[in-house]
Amino acid sequence: LNLGNNQLTREIPPEIGNLTNLTRLVLYENQFTREIPPEIGNLTNLTYLNLRDNQFLGLIPSEIGNLTNLNRIFLYNNQLIGSIPPEISNLTNLTELDLSNNQLTGYIPSQTGNLTNLEYLGLFQNQLTGEIPPEIGNLTNLTTLSLPVNQLTGSIPLEIENLTNLTELILTGNQLTGSIPPEIGNLTNLTFLRLESNQLTGEIPESIRALN
């Protein structure tokens, strides 16, 4: 079902949950202004969910954790609030998760570390707080980790050294403290590293200077 790039308004009807054979739901670039209905959790055959570039309000429904066949979720550029539901950790087939440019608050759930097939994690431009969970080091298939423009605190976790497939690491515009871990020098596939606009201290590790 692809109704993207129209001028649809108001809400996704709860009856969407009756379409239990759907594998793709594409509603990007419309003008939906209500909450994402919890009935979306009935669509257990979905592999692709794209609701980006709307004006969805309210919480990400916890029922999204029922969609265990999902490969990709795009909810960016909406007005979603509240925390990232830990039930997202049930979606172990995900390769792309983008919740960027919303108004999400709270911590990055430690359960995110269960999503070991993730290749792209985008949470930028929200209001996320707390530390980057060390469990993020479990996401060894990540090529892009994008967390800029939040309110993240604490140090850059040493476990980031496990993400040897990373090509982009973007932590700009947070409140990170401590030194830059020399373990970042193990990320030999990095082509893009941005750590500006934090409160990092100490020297630039020699290991980073050696990255080509």
XYZ file of N, CA and C in Angstrom:
636
model
N 0.863 -1.184 0.000
C 0.000 0.000 0.000
C 0.891 1.222 0.000
N 0.860 1.977 -1.102
C 1.712 3.156 -1.247
C 0.830 4.360 -1.567
N 0.694 5.246 -0.583
C -0.061 6.490 -0.743
C 0.837 7.687 -0.479
N 2.128 7.503 -0.667
C 3.080 8.571 -0.373
C 2.954 9.753 -1.299
N 3.428 10.916 -0.784
C 3.525 12.144 -1.569
C 2.166 12.569 -2.119
N 1.205 12.671 -1.193
C -0.105 13.216 -1.502
C -0.405 14.337 -0.512
N -1.669 14.624 -0.316
C -2.082 15.655 0.643
C -3.112 15.075 1.609
N -2.883 13.839 2.003
C -3.789 13.183 2.942
C -3.651 13.825 4.319
N -4.774 13.934 5.036
C -4.789 14.682 6.297
C -5.372 13.832 7.432
N -5.378 14.433 8.605
C -5.969 13.917 9.828
C -5.262 12.650 10.292
N -5.847 11.489 10.134
C -5.332 10.315 10.812
C -5.303 9.103 9.901
N -4.445 8.149 10.260
C -4.534 6.818 9.665
C -5.694 6.112 10.361
N -6.693 5.634 9.636
C -7.834 4.991 10.311
C -7.396 3.717 11.024
N -7.976 3.445 12.181
C -7.592 2.237 12.917
C -7.864 0.960 12.143
N -8.763 1.030 11.154
C -9.070 -0.147 10.340
C -7.870 -0.626 9.532
N -6.804 0.220 9.480
C -5.584 -0.227 8.795
C -5.110 -1.555 9.375
N -5.431 -1.782 10.650
C -4.997 -3.007 11.308
C -5.632 -4.266 10.772
N -6.665 -4.112 9.923
C -7.318 -5.286 9.325
C -6.537 -5.840 8.128
N -5.564 -5.059 7.625
C -4.846 -5.445 6.398
C -3.657 -6.325 6.763
N -3.954 -7.471 7.331
C -2.909 -8.270 7.973
C -1.963 -8.953 6.991
N -2.246 -8.886 5.689
C -1.326 -9.459 4.706
C -0.370 -8.428 4.116
N -0.512 -7.162 4.525
C 0.375 -6.120 4.007
C 1.830 -6.434 4.324
N 2.691 -6.201 3.342
C 4.130 -6.303 3.574
C 4.825 -4.942 3.528
N 4.202 -3.946 2.880
C 4.788 -2.597 2.799
C 3.688 -1.566 3.049
N 3.961 -0.608 3.939
C 3.039 0.498 4.200
C 3.816 1.791 4.029
N 3.445 2.558 3.005
C 4.201 3.741 2.598
C 3.251 4.934 2.571
N 3.412 5.841 3.529
C 2.532 7.018 3.645
C 3.352 8.305 3.789
N 4.565 8.313 3.304
C 5.444 9.468 3.492
C 4.921 10.711 2.767
N 5.346 11.887 3.265
C 5.059 13.187 2.645
C 3.565 13.390 2.420
N 2.816 13.281 3.514
C 1.422 13.693 3.542
C 1.255 14.715 4.663
N 0.063 14.862 5.157
C -0.205 15.850 6.211
C -0.999 15.208 7.350
N -0.656 13.981 7.679
C -1.291 13.328 8.813
C -0.909 14.058 10.099
N -1.892 14.298 10.958
C -1.663 15.145 12.138
C -2.075 14.485 13.445
N -2.478 13.241 13.421
C -2.902 12.575 14.652
C -1.834 11.565 15.076
N -2.186 10.721 16.025
C -1.245 9.712 16.497
C -1.175 8.535 15.519
N -0.064 7.822 15.567
C 0.049 6.563 14.840
C -0.841 5.551 15.565
N -1.806 4.957 14.885
C -2.752 4.086 15.610
C -2.070 2.815 16.118
N -2.396 2.387 17.337
C -1.783 1.161 17.858
C -2.138 -0.064 17.039
N -3.241 0.020 16.273
C -3.649 -1.117 15.433
C -2.608 -1.469 14.378
N -1.649 -0.550 14.170
C -0.590 -0.857 13.212
C 0.196 -2.089 13.660
N 0.133 -2.378 14.949
C 0.807 -3.557 15.473
C 0.211 -4.872 15.015
N -0.973 -4.823 14.364
C -1.584 -6.046 13.817
C -0.950 -6.478 12.504
N -0.160 -5.599 11.891
C 0.353 -5.856 10.536
C 1.660 -6.639 10.620
N 1.547 -7.838 11.122
C 2.744 -8.599 11.488
C 3.526 -9.124 10.290
N 3.003 -8.949 9.082
C 3.750 -9.340 7.881
C 4.537 -8.180 7.268
N 4.427 -6.989 7.858
C 5.150 -5.834 7.310
C 6.654 -6.069 7.331
N 7.289 -5.733 6.220
C 8.749 -5.692 6.176
C 9.262 -4.260 6.024
N 8.370 -3.309 5.667
C 8.794 -1.936 5.368
C 7.702 -0.985 5.851
N 8.085 -0.017 6.686
C 7.144 0.970 7.225
C 7.750 2.355 7.049
N 7.091 3.177 6.239
C 7.615 4.508 5.939
C 6.520 5.544 6.182
N 6.635 6.266 7.301
C 5.688 7.324 7.676
C 6.391 8.679 7.776
N 7.511 8.824 7.147
C 8.322 10.033 7.303
C 7.624 11.257 6.709
N 8.078 12.439 7.155
C 7.638 13.717 6.581
C 6.123 13.885 6.631
N 5.584 13.704 7.844
C 4.207 14.044 8.141
C 4.218 14.924 9.389
N 3.114 14.970 10.076
C 3.029 15.729 11.328
C 2.427 14.852 12.424
N 2.820 13.586 12.420
C 2.305 12.664 13.428
C 2.655 13.164 14.828
N 1.674 13.057 15.719
C 1.814 13.497 17.102
C 1.837 12.284 18.029
N 2.092 12.561 19.290
C 1.970 11.518 20.300
C 3.151 10.581 20.323
N 2.926 9.438 20.956
C 3.976 8.466 21.202
C 4.139 7.516 20.022
N 5.320 6.936 19.924
C 5.493 5.777 19.056
C 4.804 4.613 19.761
N 3.787 4.002 19.145
C 3.043 2.966 19.872
C 3.926 1.761 20.192
N 3.798 1.267 21.413
C 4.595 0.103 21.812
C 4.252 -1.117 20.966
N 3.050 -1.120 20.387
C 2.621 -2.253 19.552
C 3.495 -2.442 18.329
N 4.305 -1.427 18.010
C 5.207 -1.565 16.865
C 6.182 -2.715 17.090
N 6.360 -3.082 18.359
C 7.231 -4.206 18.678
C 6.709 -5.547 18.214
N 5.441 -5.598 17.763
C 4.872 -6.837 17.228
C 5.330 -7.119 15.804
N 5.905 -6.111 15.140
C 6.185 -6.211 13.700
C 7.567 -6.814 13.481
N 7.702 -8.054 13.887
C 9.025 -8.667 13.957
C 9.614 -9.012 12.593
N 8.855 -8.835 11.517
C 9.398 -9.053 10.172
C 9.946 -7.777 9.536
N 9.832 -6.653 10.237
C 10.284 -5.380 9.665
C 11.786 -5.388 9.391
N 12.139 -4.885 8.199
C 13.535 -4.625 7.850
C 13.882 -3.153 7.999
N 12.920 -2.275 7.695
C 13.213 -0.837 7.707
C 12.033 -0.059 8.295
N 12.346 0.914 9.149
C 11.355 1.838 9.717
C 11.857 3.259 9.505
N 11.017 4.077 8.903
C 11.325 5.496 8.717
C 10.190 6.322 9.318
N 10.449 6.952 10.455
C 9.469 7.819 11.124
C 10.001 9.248 11.257
N 11.051 9.580 10.546
C 11.687 10.885 10.744
C 10.844 12.029 10.171
N 11.150 13.226 10.683
C 10.459 14.456 10.287
C 8.966 14.402 10.615
N 8.680 14.140 11.895
C 7.335 14.222 12.428
C 7.389 15.016 13.733
N 6.376 14.882 14.563
C 6.341 15.591 15.849
C 6.077 14.589 16.978
N 6.693 13.443 16.872
C 6.515 12.392 17.861
C 7.192 12.768 19.173
N 6.567 12.394 20.281
C 7.076 12.746 21.606
C 7.256 11.476 22.435
N 7.727 11.671 23.662
C 7.891 10.545 24.565
C 9.172 9.797 24.287
N 9.295 8.649 24.913
C 10.530 7.882 24.816
C 10.458 6.882 23.669
N 11.624 6.388 23.285
C 11.706 5.308 22.305
C 11.229 4.039 22.998
N 10.169 3.399 22.506
C 9.647 2.230 23.234
C 10.663 1.096 23.225
N 10.922 0.499 24.382
C 11.893 -0.605 24.416
C 11.447 -1.791 23.586
N 10.146 -1.864 23.269
C 9.644 -2.973 22.449
C 10.266 -2.996 21.055
N 10.850 -1.866 20.631
C 11.534 -1.851 19.338
C 12.640 -2.900 19.312
N 13.142 -3.269 20.489
C 14.215 -4.261 20.541
C 13.760 -5.634 20.063
N 12.435 -5.844 19.911
C 11.928 -7.107 19.369
C 12.177 -7.238 17.873
N 12.499 -6.124 17.228
C 12.550 -6.087 15.758
C 13.950 -6.450 15.290
N 14.319 -7.674 15.531
C 15.706 -8.089 15.325
C 16.079 -8.250 13.856
N 15.120 -8.119 12.944
C 15.433 -8.151 11.510
C 15.707 -6.765 10.932
N 15.582 -5.726 11.754
C 15.785 -4.364 11.246
C 17.205 -4.164 10.724
N 17.283 -3.544 9.550
C 18.570 -3.074 9.040
C 18.657 -1.551 9.061
N 17.516 -0.856 9.042
C 17.507 0.612 9.084
C 16.424 1.086 10.044
N 16.815 1.984 10.942
C 15.887 2.586 11.903
C 16.185 4.073 11.949
N 15.228 4.882 11.519
C 15.428 6.338 11.501
C 14.243 7.015 12.176
N 14.516 7.575 13.356
C 13.516 8.300 14.156
C 13.907 9.770 14.287
N 14.719 10.260 13.401
C 15.312 11.589 13.522
C 14.289 12.710 13.360
N 14.665 13.873 13.878
C 13.896 15.109 13.711
C 12.467 14.953 14.207
N 12.362 14.493 15.462
C 11.102 14.468 16.187
C 11.324 15.212 17.508
N 10.534 14.913 18.501
C 10.691 15.535 19.823
C 10.791 14.447 20.890
N 11.500 13.384 20.554
C 11.630 12.255 21.459
C 12.505 12.616 22.661
N 12.139 12.088 23.816
C 12.848 12.369 25.060
C 13.256 11.048 25.722
N 13.919 11.172 26.859
C 14.338 9.981 27.578
C 15.636 9.427 27.037
N 15.983 8.233 27.499
C 17.248 7.595 27.174
C 17.146 6.808 25.868
N 18.295 6.573 25.261
C 18.379 5.556 24.217
C 18.294 4.207 24.929
N 17.292 3.381 24.646
C 17.139 2.140 25.414
C 18.350 1.226 25.255
N 18.778 0.640 26.363
C 19.890 -0.307 26.281
C 19.517 -1.496 25.402
N 18.209 -1.769 25.308
C 17.741 -2.897 24.495
C 18.014 -2.703 23.011
N 18.364 -1.465 22.616
C 18.738 -1.229 21.223
C 19.871 -2.154 20.805
N 20.670 -2.564 21.763
C 21.771 -3.477 21.469
C 21.343 -4.833 20.962
N 20.043 -5.147 21.045
C 19.529 -6.409 20.504
C 19.389 -6.382 18.990
N 19.437 -5.197 18.392
C 19.156 -5.049 16.957
C 20.436 -5.269 16.160
N 20.940 -6.478 16.236
C 22.292 -6.752 15.741
C 22.400 -6.760 14.220
N 21.268 -6.680 13.514
C 21.316 -6.590 12.050
C 21.300 -5.149 11.544
N 21.174 -4.189 12.465
C 21.113 -2.780 12.048
C 22.364 -2.371 11.281
N 22.118 -1.671 10.175
C 23.202 -1.053 9.413
C 23.152 0.469 9.523
N 21.964 1.001 9.792
C 21.789 2.464 9.911
C 20.936 2.746 11.142
N 21.439 3.592 12.028
C 20.680 4.053 13.197
C 20.722 5.573 13.218
N 19.567 6.197 12.989
C 19.460 7.652 12.957
C 18.494 8.149 14.015
N 19.032 8.863 15.003
C 18.214 9.427 16.082
C 18.472 10.926 16.223
N 19.019 11.559 15.222
C 19.460 12.939 15.377
C 18.295 13.918 15.514
N 18.609 15.038 16.125
C 17.690 16.158 16.310
C 16.414 15.736 17.023
N 16.621 15.196 18.236
C 15.545 14.944 19.179
C 15.936 15.624 20.493
N 15.410 15.135 21.578
C 15.750 15.685 22.896
C 16.159 14.543 23.830
N 16.887 13.605 23.275
C 17.309 12.431 24.032
C 18.363 12.809 25.070
N 18.283 12.182 26.231
C 19.189 12.497 27.336
C 19.882 11.214 27.801
N 20.730 11.372 28.808
C 21.442 10.224 29.349
C 22.643 9.861 28.501
N 23.254 8.746 28.850
C 24.473 8.314 28.186
C 24.162 7.456 26.958
N 25.107 7.400 26.045
C 25.036 6.442 24.942
C 25.250 5.065 25.561
N 24.289 4.151 25.445
C 24.423 2.874 26.154
C 25.579 2.050 25.600
N 26.346 1.413 26.481
C 27.462 0.586 25.989
C 27.009 -0.551 25.099
N 25.737 -0.963 25.241
C 25.210 -2.053 24.402
C 25.215 -1.707 22.928
N 25.415 -0.423 22.608
C 25.475 -0.047 21.200
C 26.647 -0.737 20.518
N 27.612 -1.162 21.311
C 28.744 -1.901 20.768
C 28.391 -3.269 20.222
N 27.161 -3.739 20.480
C 26.704 -5.016 19.924
C 26.312 -4.906 18.461
N 26.145 -3.684 17.962
C 25.593 -3.469 16.620
C 26.717 -3.491 15.591
N 27.322 -4.651 15.463
C 28.556 -4.750 14.692
C 28.350 -4.641 13.180
N 27.088 -4.618 12.729
C 26.824 -4.418 11.297
C 26.583 -2.955 10.938
N 26.583 -2.070 11.929
C 26.330 -0.650 11.662
C 27.365 -0.077 10.700
N 26.853 0.666 9.719
C 27.736 1.487 8.896
C 27.562 2.971 9.209
N 26.381 3.358 9.726
C 26.132 4.753 10.103
C 25.501 4.806 11.481
N 26.120 5.581 12.379
C 25.561 5.867 13.700
C 25.449 7.382 13.803
N 24.207 7.870 13.790
C 23.950 9.312 13.712
C 23.095 9.742 14.896
N 23.728 10.402 15.878
C 23.047 10.819 17.112
C 23.182 12.315 17.385
N 23.456 13.175 16.409
C 23.722 14.581 16.729
C 22.478 15.343 17.172
N 22.740 16.493 17.789
C 21.721 17.468 18.187
C 20.687 16.813 19.097
N 21.180 16.248 20.193
C 20.365 15.768 21.290
C 20.929 16.391 22.568
N 20.678 15.762 23.691
C 21.209 16.254 24.968
C 21.933 15.115 25.686
N 22.646 14.323 24.904
C 23.340 13.165 25.445
C 24.521 13.601 26.306
N 24.727 12.894 27.395
C 25.781 13.233 28.357
C 26.691 12.019 28.556
N 27.676 12.201 29.433
C 28.608 11.123 29.713
C 29.678 11.026 28.651
N 30.432 9.966 28.714
C 31.557 9.794 27.798
C 31.153 8.969 26.583
N 31.984 9.010 25.562
C 31.800 8.145 24.400
C 32.154 6.730 24.841
N 31.238 5.773 24.727
C 31.514 4.436 25.272
C 32.656 3.744 24.530
N 33.514 3.079 25.299
C 34.647 2.372 24.702
C 34.180 1.263 23.766
N 32.981 0.742 24.029
C 32.461 -0.366 23.213
C 32.261 0.016 21.755
N 32.347 1.314 21.471
C 32.186 1.758 20.089
C 33.275 1.161 19.198
N 34.364 0.711 19.818
C 35.450 0.120 19.038
C 35.018 -1.160 18.332
N 33.925 -1.781 18.789
C 33.437 -3.013 18.155
C 32.788 -2.770 16.804
N 32.475 -1.516 16.504
C 31.688 -1.197 15.302
C 32.619 -1.000 14.110
N 33.294 -2.058 13.755
C 34.368 -1.949 12.772
C 33.868 -1.745 11.349
N 32.547 -1.866 11.131
C 31.998 -1.582 9.800
C 31.554 -0.136 9.634
N 31.670 0.665 10.695
C 31.215 2.061 10.620
C 31.976 2.833 9.547
N 31.215 3.544 8.729
C 31.806 4.532 7.832
C 31.480 5.945 8.291
N 30.385 6.127 9.058
C 29.993 7.450 9.547
C 29.657 7.360 11.031
N 30.318 8.189 11.834
C 30.041 8.311 13.261
C 29.828 9.794 13.544
N 28.587 10.151 13.914
C 28.210 11.557 14.046
C 27.579 11.754 15.424
N 28.291 12.458 16.298
C 27.833 12.704 17.670
C 27.781 14.197 17.974
N 27.743 15.016 16.961
C 27.773 16.469 17.065
C 26.648 17.019 17.943
N 26.914 18.135 18.638
C 25.848 18.911 19.260
C 25.167 18.219 20.410
N 25.965 17.559 21.274
C 25.445 16.967 22.491
C 26.187 17.584 23.680
N 26.192 16.898 24.793
C 26.901 17.382 25.985
C 27.868 16.310 26.477
N 28.491 15.643 25.533
C 29.419 14.568 25.865
C 30.671 15.128 26.527
N 31.183 14.391 27.504
C 32.349 14.824 28.273
C 33.431 13.747 28.219
N 34.551 14.064 28.849
C 35.664 13.117 28.879
C 36.505 13.224 27.628
N 37.399 12.295 27.474
C 38.333 12.328 26.345
C 37.797 11.515 25.170
N 38.386 11.747 24.027
C 38.065 10.953 22.840
C 38.761 9.605 23.008
N 38.009 8.503 23.031
C 38.662 7.209 23.271
C 39.574 6.826 22.113
N 40.815 6.437 22.421
C 41.720 6.038 21.342
C 41.209 4.842 20.552
N 40.261 4.092 21.148
C 39.708 2.930 20.454
C 39.006 3.293 19.149
N 38.626 4.572 18.995
C 38.019 4.995 17.727
C 38.989 4.731 16.572
N 40.259 4.722 16.881
C 41.256 4.438 15.845
C 41.150 3.038 15.266
N 40.389 2.145 15.936
C 40.179 0.796 15.395
C 39.141 0.763 14.279
N 38.430 1.872 14.105
C 37.347 1.920 13.112
C 37.934 2.313 11.760
N 38.621 1.379 11.174
C 39.438 1.680 9.995
C 38.618 1.942 8.740
N 37.287 1.697 8.801
C 36.445 1.998 7.639
C 35.826 3.396 7.696
N 36.090 4.141 8.792
C 35.492 5.468 8.933
C 35.929 6.398 7.812
N 34.939 7.068 7.217
C 35.225 8.145 6.268
C 34.675 9.477 6.766
N 33.831 9.438 7.827
C 33.158 10.653 8.301
C 33.056 10.564 9.808
N 33.742 11.461 10.516
C 33.742 11.491 11.978
C 33.483 12.915 12.423
N 32.368 13.117 13.167
C 32.027 14.461 13.650
C 31.724 14.388 15.140
N 32.529 15.109 15.912
C 32.386 15.152 17.367
C 32.290 16.589 17.867
N 32.093 17.553 16.984
C 32.133 18.958 17.410
C 30.928 19.335 18.259
N 31.050 20.445 18.953
C 29.985 21.015 19.781
C 29.566 20.050 20.889
N 30.571 19.528 21.593
C 30.375 18.781 22.822
C 31.241 19.431 23.898
N 31.557 18.695 24.941
C 32.415 19.216 26.016
C 33.584 18.263 26.249
N 34.090 17.724 25.155
C 35.194 16.781 25.217
C 36.490 17.490 25.618
N 37.336 16.766 26.314
C 38.596 17.329 26.821
C 39.755 16.405 26.442
N 40.943 16.861 26.773
C 42.125 16.044 26.518
C 42.659 16.227 25.111
N 43.553 15.335 24.733
C 44.225 15.407 23.441
C 43.516 14.557 22.394
N 43.795 14.879 21.134
C 43.332 14.035 20.036
C 44.226 12.796 20.016
N 43.656 11.613 20.145
C 44.493 10.408 20.181
C 45.276 10.212 18.880
N 46.498 9.716 19.036
C 47.322 9.430 17.870
C 46.631 8.431 16.938
N 45.849 7.521 17.523
C 45.199 6.507 16.710
C 44.224 7.114 15.702
N 43.596 8.239 16.074
C 42.675 8.907 15.139
C 43.461 9.621 14.049
N 44.589 10.192 14.430
C 45.397 10.888 13.428
C 45.879 9.932 12.356
N 45.966 8.650 12.711
C 46.468 7.661 11.756
C 45.391 7.149 10.813
N 44.121 7.476 11.081
C 43.048 7.000 10.198
C 43.178 7.648 8.818
N 43.054 6.839 7.784
C 43.142 7.380 6.426
C 41.745 7.700 5.902
